[in-house]
GROMACS .gro file of C-alpha atoms in nm:
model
  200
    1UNK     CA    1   0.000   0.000   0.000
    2UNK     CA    2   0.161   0.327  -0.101
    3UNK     CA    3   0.007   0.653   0.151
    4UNK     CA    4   0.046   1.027  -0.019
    5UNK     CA    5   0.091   1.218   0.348
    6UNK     CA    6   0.013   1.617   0.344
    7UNK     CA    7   0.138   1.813   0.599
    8UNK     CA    8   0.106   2.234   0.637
    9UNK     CA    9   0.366   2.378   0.850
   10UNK     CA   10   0.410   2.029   1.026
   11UNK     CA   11   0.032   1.941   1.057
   12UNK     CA   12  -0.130   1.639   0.909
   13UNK     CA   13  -0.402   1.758   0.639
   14UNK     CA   14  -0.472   1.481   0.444
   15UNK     CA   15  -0.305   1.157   0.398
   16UNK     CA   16  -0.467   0.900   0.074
   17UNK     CA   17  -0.406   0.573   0.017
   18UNK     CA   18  -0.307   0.568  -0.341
   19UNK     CA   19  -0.488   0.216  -0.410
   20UNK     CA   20  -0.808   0.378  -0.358
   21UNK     CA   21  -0.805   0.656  -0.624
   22UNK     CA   22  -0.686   0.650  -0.971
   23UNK     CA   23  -0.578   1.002  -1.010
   24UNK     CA   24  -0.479   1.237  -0.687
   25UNK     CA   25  -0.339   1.578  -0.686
   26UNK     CA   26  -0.252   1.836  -0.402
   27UNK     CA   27  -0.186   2.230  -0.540
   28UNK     CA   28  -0.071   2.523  -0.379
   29UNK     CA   29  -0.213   2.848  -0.555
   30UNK     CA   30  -0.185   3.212  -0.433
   31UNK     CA   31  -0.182   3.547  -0.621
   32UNK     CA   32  -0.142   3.892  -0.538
   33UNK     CA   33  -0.535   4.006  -0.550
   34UNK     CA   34  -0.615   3.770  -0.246
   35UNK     CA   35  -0.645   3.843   0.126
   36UNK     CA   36  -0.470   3.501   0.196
   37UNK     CA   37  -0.129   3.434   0.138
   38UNK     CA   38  -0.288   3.125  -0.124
   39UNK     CA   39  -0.482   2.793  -0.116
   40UNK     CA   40  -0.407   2.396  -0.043
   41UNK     CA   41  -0.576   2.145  -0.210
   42UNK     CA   42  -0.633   1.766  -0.255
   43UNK     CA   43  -0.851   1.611  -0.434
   44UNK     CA   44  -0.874   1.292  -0.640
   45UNK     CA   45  -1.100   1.037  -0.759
   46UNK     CA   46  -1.139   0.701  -0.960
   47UNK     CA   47  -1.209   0.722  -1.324
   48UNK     CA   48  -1.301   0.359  -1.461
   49UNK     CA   49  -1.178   0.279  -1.810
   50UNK     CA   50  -1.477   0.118  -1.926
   51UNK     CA   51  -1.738   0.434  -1.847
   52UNK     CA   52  -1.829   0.329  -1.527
   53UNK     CA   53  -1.953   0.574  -1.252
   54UNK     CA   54  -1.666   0.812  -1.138
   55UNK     CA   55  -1.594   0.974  -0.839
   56UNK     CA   56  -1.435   1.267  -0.706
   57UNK     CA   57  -1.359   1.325  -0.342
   58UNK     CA   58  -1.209   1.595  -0.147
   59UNK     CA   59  -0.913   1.502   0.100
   60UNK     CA   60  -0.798   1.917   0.211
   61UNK     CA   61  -0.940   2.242   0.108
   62UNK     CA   62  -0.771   2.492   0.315
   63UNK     CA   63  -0.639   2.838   0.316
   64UNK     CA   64  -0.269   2.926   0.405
   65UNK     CA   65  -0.267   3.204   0.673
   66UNK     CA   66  -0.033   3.404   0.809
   67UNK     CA   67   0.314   3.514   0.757
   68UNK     CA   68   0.469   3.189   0.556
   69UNK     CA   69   0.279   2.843   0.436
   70UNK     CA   70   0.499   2.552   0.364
   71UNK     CA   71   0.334   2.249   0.244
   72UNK     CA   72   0.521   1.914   0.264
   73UNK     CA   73   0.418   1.593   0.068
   74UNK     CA   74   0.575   1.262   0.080
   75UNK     CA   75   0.480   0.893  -0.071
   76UNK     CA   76   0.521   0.567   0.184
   77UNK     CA   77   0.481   0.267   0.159
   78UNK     CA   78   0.265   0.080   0.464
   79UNK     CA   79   0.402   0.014   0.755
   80UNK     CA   80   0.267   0.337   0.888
   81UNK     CA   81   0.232   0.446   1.186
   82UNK     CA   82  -0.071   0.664   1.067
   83UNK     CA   83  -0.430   0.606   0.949
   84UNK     CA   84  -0.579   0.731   0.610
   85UNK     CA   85  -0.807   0.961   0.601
   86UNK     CA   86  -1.107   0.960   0.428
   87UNK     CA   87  -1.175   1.198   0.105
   88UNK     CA   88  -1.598   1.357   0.035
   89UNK     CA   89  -1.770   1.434  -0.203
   90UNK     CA   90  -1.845   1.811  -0.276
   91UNK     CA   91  -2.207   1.734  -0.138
   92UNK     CA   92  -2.098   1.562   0.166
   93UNK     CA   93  -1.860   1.915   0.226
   94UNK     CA   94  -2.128   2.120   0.079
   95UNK     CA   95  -2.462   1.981   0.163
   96UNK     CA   96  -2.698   2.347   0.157
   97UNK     CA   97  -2.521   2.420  -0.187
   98UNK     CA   98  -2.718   2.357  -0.515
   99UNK     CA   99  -2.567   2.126  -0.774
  100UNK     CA  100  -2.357   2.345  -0.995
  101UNK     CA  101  -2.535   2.328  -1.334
  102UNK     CA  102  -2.265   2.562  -1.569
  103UNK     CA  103  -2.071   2.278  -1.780
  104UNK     CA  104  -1.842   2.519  -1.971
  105UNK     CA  105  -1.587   2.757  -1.716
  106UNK     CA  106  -1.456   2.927  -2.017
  107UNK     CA  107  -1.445   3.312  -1.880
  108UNK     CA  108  -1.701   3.563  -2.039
  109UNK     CA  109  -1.592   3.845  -2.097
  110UNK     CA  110  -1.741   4.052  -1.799
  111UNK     CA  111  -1.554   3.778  -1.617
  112UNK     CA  112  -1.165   3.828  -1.784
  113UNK     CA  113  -1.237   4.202  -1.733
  114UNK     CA  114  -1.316   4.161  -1.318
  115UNK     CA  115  -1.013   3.930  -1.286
  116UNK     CA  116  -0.770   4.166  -1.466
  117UNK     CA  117  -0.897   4.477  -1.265
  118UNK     CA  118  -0.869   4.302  -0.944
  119UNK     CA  119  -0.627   4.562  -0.705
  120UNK     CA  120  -0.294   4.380  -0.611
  121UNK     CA  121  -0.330   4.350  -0.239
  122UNK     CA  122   0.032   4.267  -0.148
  123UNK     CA  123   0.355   4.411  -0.329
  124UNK     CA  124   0.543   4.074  -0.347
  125UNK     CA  125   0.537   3.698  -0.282
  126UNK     CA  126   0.831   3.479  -0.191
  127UNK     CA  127   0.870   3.099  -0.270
  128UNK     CA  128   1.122   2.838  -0.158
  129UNK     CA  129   1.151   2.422  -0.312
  130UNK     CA  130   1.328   2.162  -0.124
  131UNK     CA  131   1.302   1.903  -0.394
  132UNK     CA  132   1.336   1.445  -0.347
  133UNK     CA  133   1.658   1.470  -0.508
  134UNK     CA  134   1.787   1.765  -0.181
  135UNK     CA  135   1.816   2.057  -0.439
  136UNK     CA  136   1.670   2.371  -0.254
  137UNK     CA  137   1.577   2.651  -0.486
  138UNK     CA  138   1.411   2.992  -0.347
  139UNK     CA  139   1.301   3.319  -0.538
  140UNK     CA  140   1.087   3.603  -0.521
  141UNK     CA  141   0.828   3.676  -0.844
  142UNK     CA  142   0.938   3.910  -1.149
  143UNK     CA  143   0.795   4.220  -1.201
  144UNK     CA  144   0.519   4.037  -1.462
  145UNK     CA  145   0.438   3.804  -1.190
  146UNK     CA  146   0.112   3.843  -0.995
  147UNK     CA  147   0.064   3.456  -0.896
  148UNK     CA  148   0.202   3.115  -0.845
  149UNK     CA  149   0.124   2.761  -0.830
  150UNK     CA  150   0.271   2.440  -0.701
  151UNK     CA  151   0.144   2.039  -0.812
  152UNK     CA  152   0.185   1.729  -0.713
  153UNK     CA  153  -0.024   1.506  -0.961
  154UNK     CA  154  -0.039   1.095  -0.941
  155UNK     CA  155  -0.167   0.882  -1.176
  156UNK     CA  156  -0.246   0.529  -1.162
  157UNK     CA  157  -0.047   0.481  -1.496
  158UNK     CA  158   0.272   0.586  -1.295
  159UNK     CA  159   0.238   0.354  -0.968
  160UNK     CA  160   0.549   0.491  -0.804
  161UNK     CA  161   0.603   0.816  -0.848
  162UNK     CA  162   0.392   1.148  -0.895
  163UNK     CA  163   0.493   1.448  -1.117
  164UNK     CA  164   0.598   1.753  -0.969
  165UNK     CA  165   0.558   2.127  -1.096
  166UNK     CA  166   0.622   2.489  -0.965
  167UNK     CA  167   0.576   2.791  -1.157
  168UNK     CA  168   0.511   3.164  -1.162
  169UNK     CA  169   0.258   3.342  -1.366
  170UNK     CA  170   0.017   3.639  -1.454
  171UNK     CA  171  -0.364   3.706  -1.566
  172UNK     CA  172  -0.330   3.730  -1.886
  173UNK     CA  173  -0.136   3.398  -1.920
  174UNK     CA  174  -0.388   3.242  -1.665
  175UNK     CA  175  -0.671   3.334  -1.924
  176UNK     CA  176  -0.455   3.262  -2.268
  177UNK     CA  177  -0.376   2.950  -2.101
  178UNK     CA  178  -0.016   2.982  -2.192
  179UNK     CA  179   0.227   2.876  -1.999
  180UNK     CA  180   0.423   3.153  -1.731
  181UNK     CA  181   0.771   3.070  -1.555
  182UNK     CA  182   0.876   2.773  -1.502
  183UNK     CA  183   1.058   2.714  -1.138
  184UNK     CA  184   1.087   2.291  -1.142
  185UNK     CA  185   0.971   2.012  -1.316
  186UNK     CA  186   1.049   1.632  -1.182
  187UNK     CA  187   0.949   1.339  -1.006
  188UNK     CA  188   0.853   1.263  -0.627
  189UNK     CA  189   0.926   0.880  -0.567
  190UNK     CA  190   0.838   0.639  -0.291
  191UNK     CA  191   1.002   0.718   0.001
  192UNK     CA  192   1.054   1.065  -0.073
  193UNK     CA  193   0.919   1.425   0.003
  194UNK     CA  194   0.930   1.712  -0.159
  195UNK     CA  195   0.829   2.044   0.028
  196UNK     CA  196   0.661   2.362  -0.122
  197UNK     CA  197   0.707   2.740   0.081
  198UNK     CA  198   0.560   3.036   0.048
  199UNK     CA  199   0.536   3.386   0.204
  200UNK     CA  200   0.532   3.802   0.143
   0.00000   0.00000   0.00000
């Protein structure tokens, strides 16, 4: 049994046993038009070949508060010491919300032109990487930059390992859906961790 543990600033948020989902994927947004410093979340599901009835569950949903965030994920293998916690469903999390009936998110225009006349609400944002392989980068955004994003993504196709991606981007990127800057690219492997900061 391989476990994907979550931790923020030391604290367990989620940890997903891998046999139970077929996809799973933990990100770490934040931009400069937010009041929080940016966002965790996991969330997953299985996705059955033949057509069968998906699912998708939510394992953490969480905002990062305060002066830093730093998000740590790691894949074991069982033994461990812990328990895995159990993923719901957006109804189980959101039981007094309607069904969301909109099928395509592609931004109207009234929509492009309130996200690109948001007001930055912070000046700057810092970001640090301590990657599997012990590399530690660290950086501060570009003057273009107004958010950034950080992904672990597993796939059942890829058993033991999960991909890993960092990055730095802007608006208009976000809504061309081209890609921004690039910070690291790689692999997180059994028995490994790699661990995701951020602050002002």
């Amino acid at each position: 049994m391989t476990i994907m543990v979550v931790t923020v600033d030391g604290v367990q948020a989620a940890a997903v046993d891998l046999a139970q989902v077929d996809m799973l994927a933990v990100h770490v947004n934040g931009d400069l038009t937010r009041p929080g410093l940016a966002n965790l979340s996991c969330h997953g599901g299985t996705y059955p070949p033949d057509g069968g009835e998906s699912t998708f569950r939510i394992w953490a949903e969480q905002d990062l508060d305060g002066p830093a965030g730093t998000v740590t994920v790691t894949m074991l293998e069982q033994p461990w010491a812990g328990t895995p916690t159990q993923g719901k469903t957006v109804a189980e999390l959101f039981p007094d919300e309607p069904p969301c009936e909109r099928t395509d998110f592609t931004p109207t225009a009234a929509e492009r032109e309130e996200l690109r006349s948001r007001p930055r609400l912070r000046d700057a944002f810092s970001w640090s990487l301590h990657a599997p392989d012990g590399a530690r980068l660290q950086g501060r955004n570009g003057p273009d930059d107004d958010s950034f994003g950080f992904s672990v993504v597993w796939t059942g196709d890829l058993p033991h390992a999960a991909r890993v991606n960092a990055y730095t981007t802007n608006i208009d990127n976000v809504l061309a859906r081209s890609e921004g800057t690039e910070l690291y690219r790689g692999r997180l492997a059994v028995g490994e961790s790699v661990t995701f900061g951020c602050g002002e």
